[in-house]
Tab-separated table of C-alpha atoms in Angstrom:
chain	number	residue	atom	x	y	z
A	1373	UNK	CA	0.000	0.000	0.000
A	1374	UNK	CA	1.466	3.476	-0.741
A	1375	UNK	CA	0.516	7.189	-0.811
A	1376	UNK	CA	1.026	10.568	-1.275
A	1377	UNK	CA	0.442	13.626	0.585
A	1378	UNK	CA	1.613	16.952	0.774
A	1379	UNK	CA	4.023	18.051	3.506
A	1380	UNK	CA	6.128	16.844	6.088
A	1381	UNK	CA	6.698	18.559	9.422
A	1382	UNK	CA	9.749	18.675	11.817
A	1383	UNK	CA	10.390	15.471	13.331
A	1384	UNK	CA	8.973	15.490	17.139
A	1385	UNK	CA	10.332	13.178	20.092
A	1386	UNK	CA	8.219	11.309	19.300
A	1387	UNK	CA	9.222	10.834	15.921
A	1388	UNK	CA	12.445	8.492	16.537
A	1389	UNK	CA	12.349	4.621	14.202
A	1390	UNK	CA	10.118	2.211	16.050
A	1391	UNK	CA	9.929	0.277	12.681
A	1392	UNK	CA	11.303	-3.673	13.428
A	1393	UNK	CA	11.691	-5.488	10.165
A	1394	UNK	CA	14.669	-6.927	9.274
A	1395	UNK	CA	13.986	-8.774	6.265
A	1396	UNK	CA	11.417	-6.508	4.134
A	1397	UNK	CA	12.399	-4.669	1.179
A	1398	UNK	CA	10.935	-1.533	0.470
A	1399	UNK	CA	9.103	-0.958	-3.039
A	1400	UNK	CA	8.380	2.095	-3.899
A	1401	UNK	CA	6.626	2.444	-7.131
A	1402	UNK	CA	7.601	4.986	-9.627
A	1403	UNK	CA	4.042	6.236	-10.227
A	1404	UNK	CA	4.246	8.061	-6.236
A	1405	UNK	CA	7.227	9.941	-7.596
A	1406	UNK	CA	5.427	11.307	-10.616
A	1407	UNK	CA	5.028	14.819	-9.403
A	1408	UNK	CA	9.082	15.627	-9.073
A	1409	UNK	CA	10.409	17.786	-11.232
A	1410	UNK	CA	13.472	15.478	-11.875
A	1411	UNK	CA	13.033	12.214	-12.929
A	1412	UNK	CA	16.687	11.229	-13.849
A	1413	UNK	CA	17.791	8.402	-11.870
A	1414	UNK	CA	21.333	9.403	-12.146
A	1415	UNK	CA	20.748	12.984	-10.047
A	1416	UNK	CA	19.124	10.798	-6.323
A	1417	UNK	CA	20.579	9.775	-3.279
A	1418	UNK	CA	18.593	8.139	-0.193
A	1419	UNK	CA	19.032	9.281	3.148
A	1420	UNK	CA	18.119	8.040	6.478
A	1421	UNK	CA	18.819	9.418	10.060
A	1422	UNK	CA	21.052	7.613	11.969
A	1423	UNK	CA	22.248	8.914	15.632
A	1424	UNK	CA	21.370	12.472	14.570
A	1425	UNK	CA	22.940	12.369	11.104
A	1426	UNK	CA	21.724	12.216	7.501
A	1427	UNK	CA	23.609	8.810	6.457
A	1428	UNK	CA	23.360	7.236	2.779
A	1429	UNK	CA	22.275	3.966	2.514
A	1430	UNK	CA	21.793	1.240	-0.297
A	1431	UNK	CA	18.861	1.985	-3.082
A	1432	UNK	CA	18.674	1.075	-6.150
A	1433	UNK	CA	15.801	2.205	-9.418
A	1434	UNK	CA	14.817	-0.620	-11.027
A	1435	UNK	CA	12.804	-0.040	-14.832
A	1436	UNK	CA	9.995	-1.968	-15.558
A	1437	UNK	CA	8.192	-2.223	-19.167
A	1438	UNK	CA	4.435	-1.676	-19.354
A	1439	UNK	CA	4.386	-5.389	-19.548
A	1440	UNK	CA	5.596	-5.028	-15.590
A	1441	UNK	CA	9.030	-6.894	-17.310
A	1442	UNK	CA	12.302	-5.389	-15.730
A	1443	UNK	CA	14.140	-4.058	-18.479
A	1444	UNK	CA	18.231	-5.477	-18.342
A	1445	UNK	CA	20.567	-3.256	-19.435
A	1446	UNK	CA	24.428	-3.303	-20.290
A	1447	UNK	CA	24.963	-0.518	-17.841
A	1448	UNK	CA	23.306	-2.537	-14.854
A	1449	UNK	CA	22.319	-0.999	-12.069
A	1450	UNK	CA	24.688	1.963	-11.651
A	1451	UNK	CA	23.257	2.769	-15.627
A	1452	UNK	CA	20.660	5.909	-15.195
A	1453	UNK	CA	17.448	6.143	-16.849
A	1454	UNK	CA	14.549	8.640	-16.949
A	1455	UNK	CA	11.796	6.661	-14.599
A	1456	UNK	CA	8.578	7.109	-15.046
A	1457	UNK	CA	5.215	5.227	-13.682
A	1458	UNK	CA	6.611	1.652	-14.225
A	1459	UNK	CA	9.602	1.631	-12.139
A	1460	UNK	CA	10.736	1.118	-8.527
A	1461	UNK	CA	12.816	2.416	-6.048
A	1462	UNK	CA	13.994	-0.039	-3.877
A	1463	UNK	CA	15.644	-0.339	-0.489
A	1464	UNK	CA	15.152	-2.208	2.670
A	1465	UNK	CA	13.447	-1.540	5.588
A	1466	UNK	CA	15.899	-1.815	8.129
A	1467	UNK	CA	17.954	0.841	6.590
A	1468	UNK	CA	15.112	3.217	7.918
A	1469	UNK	CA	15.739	5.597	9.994
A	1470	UNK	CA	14.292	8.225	12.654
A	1471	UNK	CA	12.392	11.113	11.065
A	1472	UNK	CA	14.467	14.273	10.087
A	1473	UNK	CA	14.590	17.337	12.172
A	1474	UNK	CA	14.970	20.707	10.740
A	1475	UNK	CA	17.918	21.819	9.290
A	1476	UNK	CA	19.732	18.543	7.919
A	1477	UNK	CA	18.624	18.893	4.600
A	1478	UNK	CA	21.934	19.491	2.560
A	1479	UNK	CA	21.960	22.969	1.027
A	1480	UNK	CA	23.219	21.161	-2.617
A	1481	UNK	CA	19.527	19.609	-2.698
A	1482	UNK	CA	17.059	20.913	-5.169
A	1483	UNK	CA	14.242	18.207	-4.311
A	1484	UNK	CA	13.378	16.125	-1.311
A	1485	UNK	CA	10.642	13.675	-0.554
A	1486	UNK	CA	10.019	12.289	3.071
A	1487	UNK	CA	9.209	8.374	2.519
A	1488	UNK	CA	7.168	6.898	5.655
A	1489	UNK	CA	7.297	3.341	5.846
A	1490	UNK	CA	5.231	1.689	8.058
A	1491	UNK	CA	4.577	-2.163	9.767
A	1492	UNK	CA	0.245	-2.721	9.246
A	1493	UNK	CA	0.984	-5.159	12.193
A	1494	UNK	CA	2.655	-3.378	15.315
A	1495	UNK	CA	2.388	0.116	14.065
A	1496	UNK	CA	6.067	0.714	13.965
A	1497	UNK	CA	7.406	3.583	11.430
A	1498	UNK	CA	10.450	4.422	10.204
A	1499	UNK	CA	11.746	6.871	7.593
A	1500	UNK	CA	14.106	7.675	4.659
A	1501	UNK	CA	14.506	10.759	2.698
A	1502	UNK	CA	15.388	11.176	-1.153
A	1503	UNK	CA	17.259	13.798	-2.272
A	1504	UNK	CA	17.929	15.058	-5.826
A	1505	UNK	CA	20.804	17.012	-6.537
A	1506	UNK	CA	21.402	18.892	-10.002
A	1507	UNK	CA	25.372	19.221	-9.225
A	1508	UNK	CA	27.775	18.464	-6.566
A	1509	UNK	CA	26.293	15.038	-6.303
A	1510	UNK	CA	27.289	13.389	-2.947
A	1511	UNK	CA	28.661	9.828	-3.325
A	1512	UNK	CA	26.700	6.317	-3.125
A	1513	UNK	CA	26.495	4.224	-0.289
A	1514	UNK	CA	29.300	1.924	0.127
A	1515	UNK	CA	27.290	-0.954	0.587
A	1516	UNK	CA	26.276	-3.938	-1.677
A	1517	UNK	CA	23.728	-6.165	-0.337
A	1518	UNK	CA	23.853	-8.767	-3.146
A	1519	UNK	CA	25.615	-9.914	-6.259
A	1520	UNK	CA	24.723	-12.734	-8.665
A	1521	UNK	CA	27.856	-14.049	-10.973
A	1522	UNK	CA	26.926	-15.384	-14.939
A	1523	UNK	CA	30.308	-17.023	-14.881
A	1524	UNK	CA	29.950	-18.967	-11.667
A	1525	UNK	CA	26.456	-19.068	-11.832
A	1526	UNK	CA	26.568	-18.084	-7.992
A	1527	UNK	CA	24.401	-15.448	-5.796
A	1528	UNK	CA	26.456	-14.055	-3.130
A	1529	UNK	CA	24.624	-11.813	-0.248
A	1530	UNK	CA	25.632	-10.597	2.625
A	1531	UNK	CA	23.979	-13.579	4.720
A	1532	UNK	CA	24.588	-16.361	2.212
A	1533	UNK	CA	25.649	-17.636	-0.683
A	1534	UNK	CA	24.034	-19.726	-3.737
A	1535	UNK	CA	24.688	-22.036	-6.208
A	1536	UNK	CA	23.302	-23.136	-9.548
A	1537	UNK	CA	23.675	-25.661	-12.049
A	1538	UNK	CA	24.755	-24.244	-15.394
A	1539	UNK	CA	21.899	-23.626	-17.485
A	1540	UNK	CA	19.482	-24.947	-15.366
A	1541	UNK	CA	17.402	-22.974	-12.590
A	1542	UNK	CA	17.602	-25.184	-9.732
A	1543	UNK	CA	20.354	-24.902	-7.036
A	1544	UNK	CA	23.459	-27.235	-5.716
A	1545	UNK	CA	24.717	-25.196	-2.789
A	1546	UNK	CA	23.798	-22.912	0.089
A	1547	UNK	CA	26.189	-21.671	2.495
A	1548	UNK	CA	25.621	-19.436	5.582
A	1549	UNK	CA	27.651	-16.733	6.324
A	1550	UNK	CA	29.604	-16.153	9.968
A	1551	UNK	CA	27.818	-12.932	9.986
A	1552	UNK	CA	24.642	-14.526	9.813
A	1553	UNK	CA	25.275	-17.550	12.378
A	1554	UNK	CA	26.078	-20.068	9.949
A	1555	UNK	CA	29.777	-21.507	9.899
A	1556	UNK	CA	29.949	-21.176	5.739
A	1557	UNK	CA	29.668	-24.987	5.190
A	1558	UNK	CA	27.277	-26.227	2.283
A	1559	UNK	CA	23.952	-27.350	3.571
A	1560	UNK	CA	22.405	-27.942	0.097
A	1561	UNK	CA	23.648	-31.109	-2.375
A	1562	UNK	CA	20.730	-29.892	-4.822
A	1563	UNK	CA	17.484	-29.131	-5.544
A	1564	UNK	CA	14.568	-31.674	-7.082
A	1565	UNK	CA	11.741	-31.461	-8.404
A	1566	UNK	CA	9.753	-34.421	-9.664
A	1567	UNK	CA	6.380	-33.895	-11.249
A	1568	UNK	CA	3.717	-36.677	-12.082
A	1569	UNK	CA	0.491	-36.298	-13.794
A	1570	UNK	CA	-1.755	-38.314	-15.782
A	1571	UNK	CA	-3.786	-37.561	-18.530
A	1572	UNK	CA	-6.669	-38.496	-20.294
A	1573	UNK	CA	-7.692	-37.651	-23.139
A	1574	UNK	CA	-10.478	-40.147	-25.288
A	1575	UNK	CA	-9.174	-43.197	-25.020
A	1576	UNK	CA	-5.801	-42.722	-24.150
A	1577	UNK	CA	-3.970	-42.599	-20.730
A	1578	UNK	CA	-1.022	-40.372	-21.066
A	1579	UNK	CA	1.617	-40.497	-17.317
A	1580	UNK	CA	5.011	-38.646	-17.654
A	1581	UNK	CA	7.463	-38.289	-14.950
A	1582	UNK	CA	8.996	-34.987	-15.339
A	1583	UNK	CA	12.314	-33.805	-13.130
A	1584	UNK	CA	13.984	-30.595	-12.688
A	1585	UNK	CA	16.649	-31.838	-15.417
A	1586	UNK	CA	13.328	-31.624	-17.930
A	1587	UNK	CA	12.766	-27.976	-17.801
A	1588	UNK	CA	14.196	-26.399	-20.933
A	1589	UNK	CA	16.429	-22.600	-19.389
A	1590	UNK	CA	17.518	-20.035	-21.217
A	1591	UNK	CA	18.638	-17.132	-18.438
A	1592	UNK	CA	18.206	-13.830	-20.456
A	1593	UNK	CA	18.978	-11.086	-18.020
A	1594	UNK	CA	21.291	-10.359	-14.972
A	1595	UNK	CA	20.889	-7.291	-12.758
A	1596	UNK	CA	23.078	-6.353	-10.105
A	1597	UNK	CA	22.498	-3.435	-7.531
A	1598	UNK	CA	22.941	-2.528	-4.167
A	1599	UNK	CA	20.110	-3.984	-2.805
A	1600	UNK	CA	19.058	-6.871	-4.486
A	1601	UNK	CA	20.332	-9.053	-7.484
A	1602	UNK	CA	17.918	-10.080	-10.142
A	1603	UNK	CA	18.198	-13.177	-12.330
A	1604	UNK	CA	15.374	-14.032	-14.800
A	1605	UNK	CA	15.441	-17.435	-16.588
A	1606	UNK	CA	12.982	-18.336	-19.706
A	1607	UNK	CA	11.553	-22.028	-18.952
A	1608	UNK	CA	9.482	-24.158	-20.183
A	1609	UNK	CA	8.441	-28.221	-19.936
A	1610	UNK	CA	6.958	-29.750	-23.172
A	1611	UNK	CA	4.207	-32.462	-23.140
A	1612	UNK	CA	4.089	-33.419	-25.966
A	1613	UNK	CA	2.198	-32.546	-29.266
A	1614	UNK	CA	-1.237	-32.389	-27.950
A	1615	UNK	CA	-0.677	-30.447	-25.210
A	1616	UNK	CA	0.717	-26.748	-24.403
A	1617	UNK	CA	3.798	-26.115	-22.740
A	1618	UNK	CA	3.888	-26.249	-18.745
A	1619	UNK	CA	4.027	-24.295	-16.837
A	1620	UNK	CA	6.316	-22.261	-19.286
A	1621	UNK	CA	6.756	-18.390	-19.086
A	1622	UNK	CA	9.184	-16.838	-17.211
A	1623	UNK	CA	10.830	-16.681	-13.498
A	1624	UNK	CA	12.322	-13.840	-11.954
A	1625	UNK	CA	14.683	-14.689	-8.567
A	1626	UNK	CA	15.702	-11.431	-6.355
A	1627	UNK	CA	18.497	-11.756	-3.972
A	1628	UNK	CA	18.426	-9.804	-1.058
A	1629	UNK	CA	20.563	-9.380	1.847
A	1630	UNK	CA	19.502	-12.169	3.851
A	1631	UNK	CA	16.873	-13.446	1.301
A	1632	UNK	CA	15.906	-14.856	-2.210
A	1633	UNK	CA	12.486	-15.316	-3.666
A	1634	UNK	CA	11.159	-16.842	-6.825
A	1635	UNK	CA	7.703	-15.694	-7.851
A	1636	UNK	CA	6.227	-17.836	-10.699
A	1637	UNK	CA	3.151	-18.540	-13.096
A	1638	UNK	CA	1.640	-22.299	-12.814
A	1639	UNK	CA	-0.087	-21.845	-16.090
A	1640	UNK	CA	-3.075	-24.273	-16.589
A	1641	UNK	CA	-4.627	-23.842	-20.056
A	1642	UNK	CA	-8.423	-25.389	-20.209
A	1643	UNK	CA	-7.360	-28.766	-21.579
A	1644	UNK	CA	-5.007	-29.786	-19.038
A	1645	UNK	CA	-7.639	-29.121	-16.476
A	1646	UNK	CA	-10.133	-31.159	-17.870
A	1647	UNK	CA	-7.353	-34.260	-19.125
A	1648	UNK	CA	-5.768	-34.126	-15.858
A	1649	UNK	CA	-6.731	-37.424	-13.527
A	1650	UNK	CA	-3.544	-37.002	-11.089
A	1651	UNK	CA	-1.174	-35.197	-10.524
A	1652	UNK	CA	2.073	-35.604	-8.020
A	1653	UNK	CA	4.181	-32.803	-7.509
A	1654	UNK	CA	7.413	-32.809	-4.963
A	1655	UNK	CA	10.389	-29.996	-4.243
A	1656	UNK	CA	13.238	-30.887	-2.082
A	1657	UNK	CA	16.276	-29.657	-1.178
A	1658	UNK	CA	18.590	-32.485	-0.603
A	1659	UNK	CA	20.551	-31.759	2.983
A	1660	UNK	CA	24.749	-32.091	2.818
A	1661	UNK	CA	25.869	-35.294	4.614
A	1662	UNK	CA	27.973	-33.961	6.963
A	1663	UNK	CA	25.280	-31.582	8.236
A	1664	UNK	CA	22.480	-34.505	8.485
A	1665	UNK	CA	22.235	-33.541	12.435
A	1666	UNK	CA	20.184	-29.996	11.371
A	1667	UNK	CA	16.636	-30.375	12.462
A	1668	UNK	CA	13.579	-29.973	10.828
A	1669	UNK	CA	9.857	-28.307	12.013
A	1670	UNK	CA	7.364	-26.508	10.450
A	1671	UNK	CA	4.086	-25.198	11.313
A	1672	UNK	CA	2.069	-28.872	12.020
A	1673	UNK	CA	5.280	-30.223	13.093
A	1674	UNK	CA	6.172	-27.717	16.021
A	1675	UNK	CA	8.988	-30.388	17.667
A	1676	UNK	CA	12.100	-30.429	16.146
A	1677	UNK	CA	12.619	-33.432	14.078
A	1678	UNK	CA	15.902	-35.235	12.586
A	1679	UNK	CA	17.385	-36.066	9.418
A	1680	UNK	CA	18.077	-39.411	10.275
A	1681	UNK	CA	14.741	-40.507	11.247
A	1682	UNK	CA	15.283	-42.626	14.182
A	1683	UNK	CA	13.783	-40.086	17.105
A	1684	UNK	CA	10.677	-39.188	14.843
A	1685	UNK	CA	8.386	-42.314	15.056
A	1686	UNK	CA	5.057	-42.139	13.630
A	1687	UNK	CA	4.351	-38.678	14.367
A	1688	UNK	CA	5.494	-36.738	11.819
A	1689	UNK	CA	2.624	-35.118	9.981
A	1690	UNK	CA	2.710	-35.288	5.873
A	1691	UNK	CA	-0.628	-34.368	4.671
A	1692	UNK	CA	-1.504	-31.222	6.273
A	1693	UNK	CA	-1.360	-27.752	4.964
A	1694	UNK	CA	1.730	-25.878	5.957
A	1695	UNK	CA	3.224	-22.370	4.556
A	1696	UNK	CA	6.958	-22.753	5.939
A	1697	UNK	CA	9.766	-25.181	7.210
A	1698	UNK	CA	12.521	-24.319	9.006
A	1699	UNK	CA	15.950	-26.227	9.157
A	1700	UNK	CA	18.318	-25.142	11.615
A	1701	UNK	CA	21.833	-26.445	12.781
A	1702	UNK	CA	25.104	-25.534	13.990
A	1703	UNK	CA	25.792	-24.454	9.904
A	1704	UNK	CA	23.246	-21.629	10.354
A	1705	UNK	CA	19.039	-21.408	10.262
A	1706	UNK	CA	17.217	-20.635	7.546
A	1707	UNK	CA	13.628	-20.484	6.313
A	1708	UNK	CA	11.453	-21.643	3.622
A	1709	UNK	CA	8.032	-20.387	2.777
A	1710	UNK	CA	6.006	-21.910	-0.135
A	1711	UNK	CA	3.447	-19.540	-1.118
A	1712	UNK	CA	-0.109	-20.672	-3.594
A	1713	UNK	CA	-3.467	-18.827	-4.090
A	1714	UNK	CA	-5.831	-18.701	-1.892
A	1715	UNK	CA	-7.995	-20.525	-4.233
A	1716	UNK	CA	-6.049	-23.269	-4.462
A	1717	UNK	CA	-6.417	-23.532	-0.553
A	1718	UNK	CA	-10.506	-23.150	-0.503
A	1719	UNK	CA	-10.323	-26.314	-3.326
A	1720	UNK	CA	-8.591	-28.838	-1.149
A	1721	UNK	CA	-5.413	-28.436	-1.986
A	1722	UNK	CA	-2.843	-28.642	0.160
A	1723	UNK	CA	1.289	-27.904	0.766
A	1724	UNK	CA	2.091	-31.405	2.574
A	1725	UNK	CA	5.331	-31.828	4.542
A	1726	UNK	CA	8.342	-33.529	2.959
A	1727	UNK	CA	11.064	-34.805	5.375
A	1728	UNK	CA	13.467	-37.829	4.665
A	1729	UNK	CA	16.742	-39.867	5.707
A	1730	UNK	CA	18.159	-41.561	2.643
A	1731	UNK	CA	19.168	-39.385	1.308
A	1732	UNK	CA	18.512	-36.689	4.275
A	1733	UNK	CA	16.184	-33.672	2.136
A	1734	UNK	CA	12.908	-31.933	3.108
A	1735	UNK	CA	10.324	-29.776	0.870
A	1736	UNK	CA	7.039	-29.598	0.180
A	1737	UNK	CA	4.454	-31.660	-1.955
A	1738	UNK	CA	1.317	-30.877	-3.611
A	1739	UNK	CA	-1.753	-32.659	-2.895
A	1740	UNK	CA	-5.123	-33.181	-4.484
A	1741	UNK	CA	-3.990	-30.905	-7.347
A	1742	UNK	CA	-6.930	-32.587	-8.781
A	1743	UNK	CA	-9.321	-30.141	-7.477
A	1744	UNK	CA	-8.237	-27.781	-10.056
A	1745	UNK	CA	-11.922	-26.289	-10.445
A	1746	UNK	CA	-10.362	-23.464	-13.655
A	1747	UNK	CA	-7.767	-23.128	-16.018
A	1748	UNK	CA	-5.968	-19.438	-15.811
A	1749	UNK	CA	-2.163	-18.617	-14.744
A	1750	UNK	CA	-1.876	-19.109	-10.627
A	1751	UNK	CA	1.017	-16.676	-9.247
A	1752	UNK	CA	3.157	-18.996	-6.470
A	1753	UNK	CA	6.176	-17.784	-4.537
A	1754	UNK	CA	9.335	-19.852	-2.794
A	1755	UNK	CA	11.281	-17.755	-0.686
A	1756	UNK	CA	14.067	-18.613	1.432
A	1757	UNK	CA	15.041	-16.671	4.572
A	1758	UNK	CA	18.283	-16.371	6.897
A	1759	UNK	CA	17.332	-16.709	10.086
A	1760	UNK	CA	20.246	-14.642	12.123
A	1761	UNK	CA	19.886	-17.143	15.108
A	1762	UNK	CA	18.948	-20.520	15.734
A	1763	UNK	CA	15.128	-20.988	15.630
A	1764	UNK	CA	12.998	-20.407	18.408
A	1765	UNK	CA	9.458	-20.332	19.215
A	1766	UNK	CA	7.637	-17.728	16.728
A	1767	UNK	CA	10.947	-16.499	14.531
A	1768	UNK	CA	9.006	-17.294	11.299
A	1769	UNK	CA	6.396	-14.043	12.751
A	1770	UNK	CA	8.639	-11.508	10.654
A	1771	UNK	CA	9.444	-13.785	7.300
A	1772	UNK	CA	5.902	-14.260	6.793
A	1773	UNK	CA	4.450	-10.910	7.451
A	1774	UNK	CA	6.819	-9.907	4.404
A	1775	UNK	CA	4.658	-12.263	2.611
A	1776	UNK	CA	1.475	-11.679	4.153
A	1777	UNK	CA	1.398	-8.135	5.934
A	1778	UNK	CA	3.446	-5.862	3.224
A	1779	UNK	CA	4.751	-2.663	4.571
A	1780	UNK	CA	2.977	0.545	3.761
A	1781	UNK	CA	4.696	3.343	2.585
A	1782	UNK	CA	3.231	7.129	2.120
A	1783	UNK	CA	5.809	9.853	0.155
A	1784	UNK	CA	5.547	13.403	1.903
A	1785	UNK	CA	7.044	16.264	0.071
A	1786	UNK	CA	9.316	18.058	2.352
A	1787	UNK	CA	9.164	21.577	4.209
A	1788	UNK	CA	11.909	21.665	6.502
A	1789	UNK	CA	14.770	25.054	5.914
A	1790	UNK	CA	18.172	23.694	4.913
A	1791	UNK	CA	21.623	23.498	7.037
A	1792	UNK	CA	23.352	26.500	6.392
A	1793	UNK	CA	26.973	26.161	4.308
């Protein structure tokens, strides 16, 4: 949710950062920023106060087509461009700062916006300021959040680090970084993925077994700022001549500081729908051997459970609907949070829970994907999250009010007199 309105006052007491998320990034949508004068990319900074100062910190613009495509460019992320209603300005919440008291604006500034961001659930607020300047342009932010490297096919972050398989879009490695708790060993052997349906159509029974070595890549853009990375592959799984391709289209993954999400399209045209008779659908993350002592819970499985299998029993539960896992170990914590439309949960179907010893993985599986009631394109979302500590009761709270509570921002214009050279 964002808005506009027109002024901003001198901070009060009152007015110091009560705003908690670490995760969140902000995104601000070009179409707020419509009524500055400039709209060069090249000309803004982004401010926040920190301990009484006005401190840069990471933001990057990020151009969107009308088609709501991001638009790759040789120049990357440091290339300018004129922005206009498409675009976003992003940078993360917990670069936010207290709200500015009069006289800190630079006297170099021509234009400055206040940009209020705050949490729908607590209340908590926090603010950053962006500046335009026409000359005498300050410098960047040091900081990089995240990278992602075409010749190593690796995402590296601040919190962790990523691997891929060349020319494919599923990953072989995560490692979690000191700074985040982790010790930098590789949790992750791979990714799966291991889809199963059955058709049919007249008199003929049609049952491929598809795997994440099946889905046809092409990666046709890289961009790398100092907030988040952005990698978009082109994919696509073919069924054969009487069918379309599924689920096709393309994926987008952003890398952030301590995250990495992949939004996608499950694309069901109307004759798959009405051919389909099952359907099994499985994504796991294989777990490292030497790290098989990690445990495992989620949210119907609230007791930490183990790789090997031997302390679990009988009571691990596999056919309930669950949003998120979380794996957590001596190598670091982290997160997972599978994300499907809501109508997919008011027709039955349901994220089941996906935990194994030979060889050690967890994930999630679809079930009853039969209840498909319509064809159309359903958005999903995977994210995975670096927990900063090992997990304890109600950690996931924050990770999935990113998903499920966004933050709400509202752009001020500013009218507070300038320091003095």
């Amino acid at each position: 949710m964002a808005l506009f309105s027109a002024g901003a006052n001198p901070a009060s007491a009152q007015d110091t950062k009560t705003l908690t998320r670490l995760h969140d990034p902000v995104i601000v949508k070009t179409a707020l920023l419509m009524g500055l004068p400039a709209k060069d990319t090249l000309g803004y900074r982004l401010y926040s106060i920190q301990h009484g100062q006005l401190s840069p910190i990471p933001f990057q613009f990020d151009e969107r087509n009308s088609a709501d495509d991001i638009v790759f460019s040789n120049a990357g992320a440091s290339g300018g461009f004129r922005f206009d209603e498409n675009d976003e300005l992003v940078f993360m919440a917990k670069d936010t700062g207290d709200r500015m008291a009069a006289g800190l604006l630079p006297a170099t500034h021509d234009t400055a916006v206040e940009i209020e961001v705050t949490d729908s659930v607590d209340g908590g607020r926090g603010w950053a300021y962006l500046l335009h300047f026409s000359e005498h342009i300050p410098p960047f932010s040091p900081v990089t959040y995240a990278t992602f490297d075409a010749e190593t096919n690796q995402a590296r972050a601040l919190h962790y680090t990523v691997d891929y398989y060349r020319g494919r879009n599923f990953s072989t490695g995560l490692r979690i970084a000191p700074a985040a708790g982790g010790t930098g060993e590789n949790i992750l052997d791979r990714m799966k993925l291991r889809v199963h349906p059955t058709f049919s159509v007249l008199l003929t029974t049609w049952s491929p077994l598809f795997t994440e070595e099946d889905f046809s890549v092409r990666v046709d853009g890289i961009r790398n700022g100092p907030v988040r990375a952005i990698r978009r592959v082109r994919q696509w799984l073919n069924l054969g001549q009487f069918f379309p391709d599924m689920p096709g289209g393309t994926a987008y993954t952003y890398y952030y500081f301590s995250s990495f999400m992949t939004p996608s399209t499950f694309s069901a045209p109307w004759l798959v729908v009405k051919a389909l008779r099952s359907f099994e659908f499985t994504t796991e993350n294989e777990i490292h051997g030497s790290t098989v002592e990690m445990t495992y819970r989620d949210a119907v499985n609230p007791r930490n459970l183990t790789f090997s299998g031997k302390k679990n029993g009988t009571e691990v539960v596999t056919s309930k609907d669950h949003e998120w896992y979380v794996v957590s170990g001596k190598q670091g914590t982290y997160l997972q949070a599978f994300v499907i439309p809501e109508q997919w949960k008011d027709w039955g179907i349901v994220r089941g829970t996906v935990i194994r010893s030979e060889p050690p993985a967890t994930g999630y599986s679809l079930l009853n994907m039969t209840n498909l009631q319509e064809p159309g394109n359903y958005k999903m979302n995977l994210i995975s999250v670096i927990l900063p500590r090992p997990y304890q009761t109600g950690d996931e709270a924050q990770s999935l009010a990113m998903l499920q509570r966004p933050l709400q921002v509202e752009i001020k214009t500013i009218r507070i007199p300038v320091m003095e050279k």
